[in-house]
Coordinates of C-alpha atoms in Angstrom, one line a residue:
M1 CA 3.2 -2.5 -16.8
T2 CA 5.9 -4.9 -15.7
S3 CA 5.6 -8.4 -14.5
E4 CA 8.2 -10.6 -13.1
A5 CA 9.1 -11.8 -16.6
S6 CA 10.6 -8.4 -17.2
I7 CA 11.8 -7.7 -13.7
D8 CA 15.5 -8.0 -14.8
S9 CA 15.0 -4.7 -16.7
D10 CA 13.4 -2.7 -13.9
P11 CA 14.2 -2.1 -11.1
F12 CA 17.3 -4.2 -11.0
A13 CA 19.3 -3.2 -14.0
D14 CA 19.9 0.0 -15.8
T15 CA 20.6 -1.1 -19.3
N16 CA 21.3 2.6 -20.5
V17 CA 24.2 3.0 -18.2
T18 CA 27.7 2.7 -19.8
D19 CA 31.1 3.8 -18.9
N20 CA 30.5 6.9 -20.9
Q21 CA 27.7 8.7 -19.1
H22 CA 25.7 11.7 -20.2
D23 CA 26.7 15.1 -18.6
F24 CA 24.8 15.9 -15.4
P25 CA 24.5 19.2 -13.5
D26 CA 27.5 19.9 -11.1
D27 CA 25.3 19.7 -8.0
A28 CA 24.2 16.2 -9.1
T29 CA 27.7 14.9 -8.5
L30 CA 29.3 14.3 -5.2
V31 CA 33.0 13.8 -5.2
V32 CA 34.1 11.3 -2.6
G33 CA 37.8 10.9 -2.1
R34 CA 40.4 11.2 -4.9
N35 CA 39.1 8.5 -7.3
A36 CA 35.4 8.2 -6.8
S37 CA 32.2 10.2 -7.3
L38 CA 28.4 9.7 -6.9
T39 CA 26.1 11.1 -9.5
L40 CA 22.3 11.4 -9.5
G41 CA 21.4 10.1 -13.0
T42 CA 18.0 10.0 -14.7
D43 CA 16.8 6.9 -12.9
S44 CA 20.0 5.6 -11.2
L45 CA 22.7 6.5 -8.7
I46 CA 25.8 6.2 -10.8
I47 CA 29.0 5.3 -8.9
L48 CA 32.3 6.1 -10.6
D49 CA 35.2 4.5 -8.7
E50 CA 38.6 3.6 -10.2
G51 CA 39.0 1.2 -7.2
F52 CA 36.4 -1.1 -8.8
T53 CA 39.0 -2.3 -11.3
R54 CA 41.6 -3.0 -8.6
R55 CA 39.1 -5.0 -6.6
E56 CA 38.1 -7.3 -9.5
T57 CA 38.7 -10.9 -8.9
I58 CA 40.9 -12.9 -11.3
N59 CA 39.3 -15.4 -13.6
C60 CA 40.0 -19.1 -13.8
C61 CA 43.1 -18.6 -16.0
G62 CA 44.7 -16.2 -13.4
L63 CA 44.1 -13.2 -15.6
L64 CA 42.1 -10.0 -14.9
S65 CA 38.7 -10.0 -16.3
S66 CA 38.3 -8.2 -19.6
Q67 CA 34.9 -6.9 -18.4
T68 CA 36.2 -4.6 -15.6
K69 CA 34.4 -1.3 -15.4
T70 CA 34.9 1.8 -13.2
T71 CA 31.2 2.6 -13.3
R72 CA 28.2 1.0 -11.6
A73 CA 24.6 2.0 -11.4
I74 CA 22.1 1.5 -8.6
P75 CA 18.5 2.1 -9.7
L76 CA 17.0 4.8 -7.6
F77 CA 14.0 2.5 -7.0
N78 CA 16.5 0.2 -5.1
V79 CA 18.0 2.9 -2.9
L80 CA 16.6 2.4 0.6
W81 CA 18.4 5.0 2.7
A82 CA 21.5 7.2 2.9
D83 CA 23.0 9.0 5.9
L84 CA 26.1 10.9 7.0
S85 CA 28.2 9.9 10.0
D86 CA 31.2 11.6 11.5
F87 CA 33.5 10.3 8.8
D88 CA 31.6 8.8 5.9
I89 CA 28.5 8.6 3.8
S90 CA 26.6 5.3 3.7
I91 CA 24.1 4.3 1.1
R92 CA 22.0 1.2 1.7
Y93 CA 20.2 -0.4 -1.2
A94 CA 18.5 -3.6 -2.4
H95 CA 21.0 -5.5 -4.4
P96 CA 19.7 -8.2 -6.7
T97 CA 21.3 -11.6 -6.1
S98 CA 19.0 -13.2 -8.7
K99 CA 15.9 -12.2 -10.7
T100 CA 13.7 -13.1 -7.8
V101 CA 15.8 -12.1 -4.7
V102 CA 17.2 -8.8 -3.4
R103 CA 19.4 -8.4 -0.3
V104 CA 20.5 -5.3 1.5
A105 CA 23.9 -4.0 0.5
C106 CA 25.8 -0.9 1.4
V107 CA 28.4 1.4 -0.2
Q108 CA 30.5 3.7 2.0
Y109 CA 32.9 6.5 1.3
L110 CA 35.0 8.8 3.5
I111 CA 33.9 12.4 3.6
E112 CA 36.1 15.5 4.3
K113 CA 34.8 17.6 7.2
P114 CA 34.6 20.8 5.1
D115 CA 32.2 19.0 2.7
R116 CA 29.6 17.9 5.2
S117 CA 27.0 20.7 4.5
H118 CA 27.2 19.9 0.7
V119 CA 27.0 16.2 1.4
S120 CA 23.8 16.7 3.5
R121 CA 22.2 18.6 0.7
W122 CA 23.2 15.9 -1.8
I123 CA 21.8 13.2 0.5
A124 CA 18.5 15.0 0.7
R125 CA 18.3 15.2 -3.1
L126 CA 19.1 11.5 -3.4
L127 CA 16.3 10.5 -1.0
D128 CA 13.9 12.9 -2.7
R129 CA 14.7 11.2 -6.1
A130 CA 14.7 7.7 -4.6
Y131 CA 11.3 8.0 -2.9
G132 CA 9.4 10.4 -5.2
E133 CA 5.8 10.4 -4.2
S134 CA 6.2 7.5 -1.8
R135 CA 6.3 8.2 1.9
R136 CA 9.6 7.6 3.7
N137 CA 9.9 5.9 7.1
K138 CA 6.6 4.1 6.8
R139 CA 4.9 3.0 10.0
I140 CA 4.0 -0.6 9.3
K141 CA 1.9 -3.0 11.2
V142 CA 3.1 -6.5 10.1
L143 CA 0.7 -9.5 10.4
V144 CA 2.5 -12.9 10.0
N145 CA 0.3 -15.9 9.4
P146 CA 2.4 -18.7 10.9
F147 CA 0.7 -21.3 8.7
G148 CA 1.3 -19.3 5.5
G149 CA 3.7 -20.8 2.9
K150 CA 3.4 -24.3 4.5
G151 CA 4.6 -22.8 7.8
S152 CA 7.5 -20.8 6.3
A153 CA 6.0 -17.3 6.6
Q154 CA 7.9 -16.4 9.8
K155 CA 11.2 -17.6 8.4
W156 CA 10.6 -15.7 5.1
Y157 CA 9.8 -12.5 7.1
T158 CA 13.0 -12.7 9.1
R159 CA 15.2 -13.6 6.2
D160 CA 13.8 -11.6 3.3
I161 CA 11.5 -8.8 4.6
E162 CA 12.7 -7.5 7.9
P163 CA 16.2 -6.5 6.7
I164 CA 14.8 -4.3 3.9
F165 CA 12.3 -2.6 6.2
T166 CA 15.1 -2.0 8.7
A167 CA 17.5 -0.6 6.1
A168 CA 14.7 1.7 4.9
R169 CA 14.3 3.0 8.5
C170 CA 10.6 1.9 8.6
E171 CA 8.9 1.7 12.0
V172 CA 7.6 -1.9 12.3
D173 CA 5.3 -3.6 14.7
V174 CA 5.0 -7.4 14.1
E175 CA 2.1 -9.6 15.4
R176 CA 1.5 -13.2 14.5
T177 CA -2.1 -14.2 13.9
K178 CA -3.4 -17.1 16.0
F179 CA -6.6 -18.3 14.4
Q180 CA -8.8 -17.7 11.3
G181 CA -10.4 -14.3 11.6
H182 CA -7.8 -12.9 14.0
A183 CA -6.7 -10.3 11.5
V184 CA -10.3 -9.0 11.4
E185 CA -10.1 -8.4 15.2
I186 CA -6.7 -6.8 14.9
A187 CA -7.7 -4.4 12.2
E188 CA -11.0 -3.5 13.9
K189 CA -9.0 -2.4 17.0
L190 CA -6.2 -0.8 15.1
D191 CA -5.2 2.8 15.9
V192 CA -5.2 4.1 12.4
D193 CA -3.3 7.2 13.4
A194 CA -0.4 5.1 14.5
Y195 CA 0.2 3.3 11.2
D196 CA 0.5 4.0 7.5
V197 CA 0.4 0.4 6.3
V198 CA -0.9 -3.0 7.4
A199 CA 1.2 -5.6 5.7
S200 CA 0.1 -9.3 5.7
C201 CA 2.8 -12.0 5.4
S202 CA 0.3 -14.5 4.0
G203 CA -1.7 -15.4 1.0
D204 CA -4.8 -13.4 -0.1
G205 CA -6.8 -14.4 3.0
L206 CA -5.3 -12.0 5.5
P207 CA -5.7 -8.9 3.3
H208 CA -9.3 -9.9 3.0
E209 CA -9.6 -10.0 6.8
V210 CA -7.8 -6.7 7.2
F211 CA -10.1 -4.9 4.8
N212 CA -13.1 -6.3 6.7
G213 CA -11.7 -5.4 10.1
L214 CA -11.2 -1.8 9.0
G215 CA -14.7 -1.9 7.5
M216 CA -16.1 -2.7 11.0
K217 CA -14.7 0.4 12.7
S218 CA -17.0 3.2 13.6
D219 CA -15.0 5.4 11.3
A220 CA -14.6 2.8 8.5
K221 CA -14.5 5.3 5.7
R222 CA -11.6 7.2 7.2
A223 CA -9.8 4.0 8.3
L224 CA -10.0 2.5 4.8
S225 CA -8.8 5.7 3.2
K226 CA -5.9 6.3 5.7
V227 CA -4.3 2.9 6.1
A228 CA -2.9 1.1 3.1
V229 CA -3.4 -2.7 3.0
V230 CA -0.7 -4.7 1.3
Q231 CA 0.5 -8.2 0.9
L232 CA 4.0 -9.7 1.5
P233 CA 3.5 -12.9 -0.5
C234 CA 3.8 -15.9 1.8
G235 CA 0.9 -18.0 0.8
S236 CA -0.3 -20.4 -1.9
G237 CA -2.4 -17.6 -3.4
N238 CA -0.5 -14.3 -3.8
A239 CA -2.7 -12.5 -6.4
M240 CA -2.6 -9.1 -4.5
S241 CA 1.1 -8.9 -4.7
W242 CA 1.2 -9.9 -8.4
N243 CA -1.3 -7.1 -9.2
L244 CA 0.4 -4.4 -7.1
N245 CA 4.1 -5.4 -7.2
G246 CA 4.4 -7.7 -10.2
T247 CA 6.0 -10.4 -8.2
D248 CA 5.5 -13.2 -5.6
S249 CA 9.0 -12.8 -4.3
T250 CA 9.0 -11.8 -0.7
S251 CA 12.1 -9.7 -0.8
I252 CA 11.1 -7.8 -4.0
A253 CA 7.6 -7.3 -2.5
A254 CA 9.2 -5.8 0.6
L255 CA 11.1 -3.4 -1.6
C256 CA 7.9 -2.5 -3.4
V257 CA 6.1 -1.8 -0.1
V258 CA 9.0 0.5 0.9
K259 CA 8.7 2.4 -2.4
G260 CA 4.9 1.9 -2.8
V261 CA 2.7 4.8 -3.8
R262 CA -0.6 5.2 -2.1
T263 CA -3.4 4.2 -4.5
P264 CA -7.2 4.3 -4.0
V265 CA -8.8 1.0 -4.8
D266 CA -12.4 -0.1 -5.3
L267 CA -14.0 -2.3 -2.7
I268 CA -17.1 -4.5 -3.1
S269 CA -19.9 -5.0 -0.6
I270 CA -21.2 -8.5 -0.5
T271 CA -24.5 -9.2 1.1
Q272 CA -25.6 -12.7 1.8
G273 CA -28.4 -13.6 4.3
D274 CA -28.1 -10.9 6.9
R275 CA -24.3 -10.4 6.6
R276 CA -22.4 -7.7 4.8
S277 CA -18.7 -8.1 4.0
L278 CA -16.1 -6.5 1.8
S279 CA -14.3 -8.1 -1.2
F280 CA -11.1 -6.7 -2.7
L281 CA -10.1 -9.4 -5.3
S282 CA -12.8 -11.5 -6.9
Q283 CA -16.0 -13.5 -6.6
S284 CA -16.8 -16.6 -8.5
V285 CA -19.5 -19.2 -9.0
G286 CA -19.0 -22.2 -11.3
I287 CA -15.9 -23.8 -12.7
V288 CA -13.3 -21.4 -11.2
A289 CA -14.8 -21.6 -7.7
E290 CA -15.1 -25.4 -7.9
S291 CA -11.6 -25.8 -9.4
D292 CA -10.1 -23.8 -6.5
L293 CA -12.2 -24.7 -3.5
G294 CA -13.1 -28.2 -4.6
T295 CA -9.5 -29.4 -5.0
D296 CA -8.3 -29.1 -1.4
H297 CA -7.8 -32.8 -1.3
I298 CA -5.0 -32.6 -3.9
R299 CA -3.1 -29.6 -2.4
W300 CA 0.0 -31.6 -2.7
M301 CA -0.1 -30.8 -6.4
G302 CA 0.5 -27.2 -5.7
S303 CA -0.8 -24.6 -8.2
A304 CA -1.3 -27.5 -10.7
R305 CA -4.3 -28.7 -8.7
F306 CA -6.3 -25.7 -10.1
T307 CA -5.4 -26.5 -13.7
Y308 CA -6.2 -30.2 -13.1
G309 CA -9.6 -29.3 -11.5
F310 CA -10.3 -26.8 -14.3
L311 CA -9.6 -29.4 -17.0
V312 CA -11.7 -32.1 -15.4
R313 CA -14.7 -29.9 -15.2
L314 CA -14.2 -28.5 -18.7
L315 CA -14.1 -31.9 -20.2
R316 CA -17.2 -32.9 -18.3
K317 CA -19.0 -29.8 -19.6
T318 CA -20.2 -29.1 -16.1
I319 CA -22.9 -26.5 -15.8
Y320 CA -24.0 -24.3 -12.9
P321 CA -27.6 -23.0 -13.4
C322 CA -28.2 -19.6 -11.9
D323 CA -30.5 -16.6 -12.2
I324 CA -28.4 -13.4 -12.6
A325 CA -29.2 -9.7 -12.6
V326 CA -26.4 -7.3 -13.5
K327 CA -26.0 -3.5 -13.5
V328 CA -23.9 -3.1 -16.7
E329 CA -21.8 0.1 -17.1
I330 CA -19.7 -0.8 -20.2
P331 CA -21.3 -3.6 -22.3
T332 CA -18.8 -4.3 -25.2
K333 CA -15.2 -5.3 -25.5
A334 CA -14.6 -2.3 -27.9
Q335 CA -15.9 0.2 -25.4
I336 CA -14.0 -1.5 -22.5
K337 CA -10.8 -1.2 -24.5
E338 CA -11.4 2.5 -25.1
H339 CA -12.2 3.0 -21.4
Y340 CA -9.1 1.3 -20.3
R341 CA -6.9 3.4 -22.7
A342 CA -8.5 6.6 -21.5
Q343 CA -8.1 5.7 -17.8
S344 CA -4.6 4.4 -18.1
T345 CA -3.2 7.7 -19.5
R346 CA -4.6 9.8 -16.6
R347 CA -1.8 9.6 -14.1
A348 CA -2.1 12.0 -11.1
S349 CA -0.6 12.4 -7.7
H350 CA -2.3 10.5 -4.8
E351 CA -3.7 13.8 -3.6
G352 CA -5.1 14.5 -7.1
R353 CA -6.7 11.1 -7.3
R354 CA -8.3 11.6 -3.9
V355 CA -9.7 15.0 -5.0
E356 CA -11.1 13.4 -8.2
L357 CA -12.8 10.7 -6.1
D358 CA -14.2 13.2 -3.7
L359 CA -15.8 15.1 -6.6
D360 CA -17.1 12.0 -8.2
T361 CA -20.9 12.1 -8.1
S362 CA -21.1 8.2 -8.0
R363 CA -19.8 8.5 -4.4
R364 CA -22.7 10.5 -3.1
S365 CA -23.5 7.7 -0.6
Y366 CA -20.0 8.2 1.1
T367 CA -21.5 10.2 4.0
G368 CA -21.1 9.6 7.6
D369 CA -18.3 7.7 9.2
G370 CA -19.2 4.0 8.6
L371 CA -19.4 2.1 5.3
P372 CA -21.2 3.7 2.4
K373 CA -24.9 3.2 2.1
L374 CA -25.9 0.4 -0.3
Q375 CA -27.3 2.2 -3.3
Y376 CA -28.7 -1.1 -4.7
G377 CA -29.9 -2.5 -1.4
C378 CA -29.0 -5.9 -0.1
I379 CA -29.8 -9.5 -1.2
N380 CA -33.0 -9.4 0.9
D381 CA -34.4 -6.3 -0.7
P382 CA -36.5 -6.2 -3.9
L383 CA -34.4 -6.2 -7.1
P384 CA -33.5 -2.6 -8.2
A385 CA -36.0 -1.3 -10.7
D386 CA -33.6 -1.1 -13.6
W387 CA -32.2 -4.6 -13.1
T388 CA -33.6 -7.7 -14.8
L389 CA -33.2 -11.2 -13.4
V390 CA -32.1 -13.5 -16.3
P391 CA -32.0 -17.3 -16.2
Y392 CA -28.6 -18.8 -17.1
D393 CA -29.4 -22.5 -17.2
K394 CA -26.2 -23.5 -19.0
L395 CA -23.8 -21.3 -17.1
G396 CA -20.2 -22.7 -17.0
N397 CA -18.5 -19.8 -15.2
F398 CA -19.4 -16.6 -13.5
Y399 CA -16.2 -14.8 -12.5
S400 CA -16.1 -11.2 -11.3
G401 CA -12.8 -9.5 -10.7
N402 CA -11.5 -6.3 -9.1
M403 CA -7.9 -6.9 -10.0
A404 CA -6.2 -8.3 -13.1
Y405 CA -4.1 -11.3 -11.9
M406 CA -5.8 -14.1 -10.1
A407 CA -2.5 -16.0 -10.0
A408 CA 1.0 -15.7 -11.4
D409 CA 0.0 -16.7 -15.0
A410 CA -3.7 -16.0 -14.8
N411 CA -4.5 -12.5 -16.1
F412 CA -8.2 -13.2 -16.2
F413 CA -9.2 -9.5 -16.0
P414 CA -6.8 -7.5 -18.3
A415 CA -9.1 -4.5 -18.3
A416 CA -9.3 -4.2 -14.5
L417 CA -8.4 -0.8 -13.1
P418 CA -7.8 0.0 -9.4
N419 CA -10.4 2.7 -9.0
D420 CA -12.7 3.0 -12.0
G421 CA -15.8 2.1 -10.0
C422 CA -16.4 -1.2 -11.9
L423 CA -16.0 -4.9 -11.5
D424 CA -14.9 -6.8 -14.6
L425 CA -17.4 -9.6 -15.2
V426 CA -16.5 -12.8 -17.2
T427 CA -19.2 -15.3 -18.0
M428 CA -19.0 -18.5 -20.1
D429 CA -21.4 -21.1 -21.1
G430 CA -20.8 -24.6 -19.7
D431 CA -21.8 -26.5 -22.9
I432 CA -19.2 -25.2 -25.3
S433 CA -17.2 -27.8 -27.1
R434 CA -14.3 -29.5 -25.4
R435 CA -11.9 -28.1 -27.9
A436 CA -13.1 -24.6 -27.4
A437 CA -13.0 -25.0 -23.6
I438 CA -9.3 -26.1 -23.8
Q439 CA -8.5 -23.2 -26.1
V440 CA -10.0 -20.9 -23.5
L441 CA -7.9 -22.3 -20.7
L442 CA -4.7 -22.0 -22.8
A443 CA -5.6 -18.4 -23.8
V444 CA -5.3 -17.3 -20.1
E445 CA -1.6 -18.0 -20.1
K446 CA -1.1 -16.8 -23.6
G447 CA -2.7 -13.4 -22.9
T448 CA -5.4 -13.7 -25.5
F449 CA -8.3 -14.6 -23.1
F450 CA -10.0 -11.3 -23.5
D451 CA -10.3 -11.9 -27.3
M452 CA -11.9 -15.3 -27.1
P453 CA -15.4 -15.4 -28.7
H454 CA -16.7 -17.7 -26.0
V455 CA -15.7 -15.2 -23.3
H456 CA -18.3 -12.6 -22.4
Y457 CA -16.7 -9.6 -20.8
R458 CA -18.5 -6.6 -19.3
K459 CA -17.8 -3.9 -16.8
I460 CA -20.5 -3.7 -14.1
S461 CA -21.2 -1.9 -10.8
G462 CA -23.4 -4.5 -9.2
Y463 CA -25.1 -7.8 -9.5
R464 CA -27.3 -10.4 -7.9
I465 CA -26.8 -14.1 -8.4
I466 CA -29.1 -16.9 -7.3
P467 CA -27.8 -20.5 -7.7
K468 CA -30.5 -23.1 -8.6
G469 CA -30.8 -26.7 -9.4
Q470 CA -28.1 -27.6 -6.8
K471 CA -28.4 -28.3 -3.1
D472 CA -24.8 -27.5 -2.5
G473 CA -21.8 -26.1 -4.4
Y474 CA -19.0 -23.6 -4.3
I475 CA -19.0 -19.8 -4.1
S476 CA -15.6 -18.1 -3.7
I477 CA -15.1 -14.6 -2.3
D478 CA -11.5 -13.5 -2.5
G479 CA -10.5 -17.2 -2.6
E480 CA -12.5 -18.0 0.6
R481 CA -15.6 -20.3 0.6
V482 CA -18.9 -18.8 1.6
P483 CA -22.3 -20.6 1.9
F484 CA -23.9 -21.8 -1.3
K485 CA -26.7 -19.2 -1.2
P486 CA -27.8 -16.2 -3.2
F487 CA -25.7 -13.0 -2.8
Q488 CA -25.5 -9.5 -4.1
A489 CA -22.5 -7.3 -4.9
E490 CA -22.0 -3.5 -5.2
V491 CA -18.9 -1.6 -6.1
H492 CA -17.7 1.3 -3.9
K493 CA -15.4 3.5 -5.9
G494 CA -12.0 4.2 -4.4
L495 CA -13.1 3.2 -0.8
G496 CA -9.9 1.3 0.1
T497 CA -6.2 2.1 -0.1
V498 CA -3.3 0.0 -1.2
L499 CA 0.4 0.6 -2.2
S500 CA 1.3 0.1 -5.8
R501 CA 4.3 0.5 -8.0
N502 CA 2.9 3.4 -10.1
G503 CA -0.2 4.6 -8.3
Y504 CA -2.8 4.2 -11.0
L505 CA -2.5 0.8 -12.8
Y506 CA -2.0 -2.8 -12.0
E507 CA 1.2 -4.7 -12.9
A508 CA -0.5 -6.5 -15.8
K509 CA -0.7 -6.3 -19.5
G510 CA -3.9 -4.3 -20.2
V511 CA -6.3 -4.5 -23.1
S512 CA -4.8 -1.5 -24.9
E513 CA -1.5 -3.2 -25.1
T514 CA -0.3 -5.6 -27.8
G515 CA -1.9 -9.0 -27.4
Y516 CA -5.3 -7.7 -26.4
G517 CA -7.9 -5.5 -27.9
S518 CA -10.5 -7.5 -29.7
T519 CA -13.5 -5.3 -30.8
V520 CA -16.1 -8.0 -30.6

């Protein structure tokens, strides 16, 4: 999968395109005028125009550039729309102005009247190729958190996102959230037949609210399956966009939403006290939760506050005693690696993925209209018969993830898959040596975290955790603080829907790729 480190190779540049193109079928090429043609290449729209050389600007010495070319390529991924007017063909696309920004651009060519029927067919082929499995003209409910991005979310939407949605002929309905929890109310009342997507201009908090709002509907199962929940990254935490789009750029994420493929995603029921909620990203107790939620007073440090908080607690050898019971599905790193390899090679259409999920026997509880019945009960019920409560008196970190990236450079869960019915659980002791603790922290950015001997990694379908020895502390659910009380989690395979670049994997280096794959 790609990340923003390699985004200059896809979708913004076609390194295989040269002035000498391969031969293409005659109907793939549209001749426009005397000196230009448009050709549907393998993964690019190739424009051959002799006028390009005449329009080249002169260099600082007053000479024509020696790099002038008559051929340009627009990746099909970047093509937003094409239409035919009375006199010309117009093609709008997302043009990269840097590695992290795209802006809407347009090419236009005059068309002879006798060619209109042929041009219409060629445009239809272009759009088929440009969108593939992705739905065109998406109906998008946009939620803007006016406090996101230090108050810049509205500005970023207007400048970076709205022009791309407009050029792609999306139907957009924008609403600003007014208070914490407002997105829950909006999603609960949403007419799911009127929209394909709910897009949050925010951090990870608003998507969390949207999933929970849809989960409160009387037809929750249908709502969560029908409406895709996505993030347009405008917050301090943009993990959802990193996982699904491989970027935290607002304009590139907007392009990814336009071209996104519907993807089933696991959701997790969290029961605490008498309350049941849904989680889509992660749950943490211990050093990760405290490093995030316990450093609000130094938010001026930006993302560095997390690293600072993490280091301070590592060096103190802070422990977080708990009793934990886990339903383990895949116990060893070797088996997890093989599971990831097998799942990551099984690409199917969205319809095929939904059929597979409907046939999955692990989803027998998905009956009725509301949320699935809890197979393992709730936190107030007796412990399931095949679970054992184990004391972890020296726990340093309990971190359970449903997606790979927790931040831009934090691929904590490289074996995570969108809909394998499992959470990835990482646990670490809190009394490891300071040297080993620092090595673990550095391994996250290096991409060797999975291999570390101090990192215990399992795939699970449920757990119960009971903090002890502390009156108060930090528990994080999708980056939001919840009461410091016992809670239980249960995975619901493929219950939710998101839009992703490819439809079956996250945009992160997985454990079957170079840099991962320990067999310990």
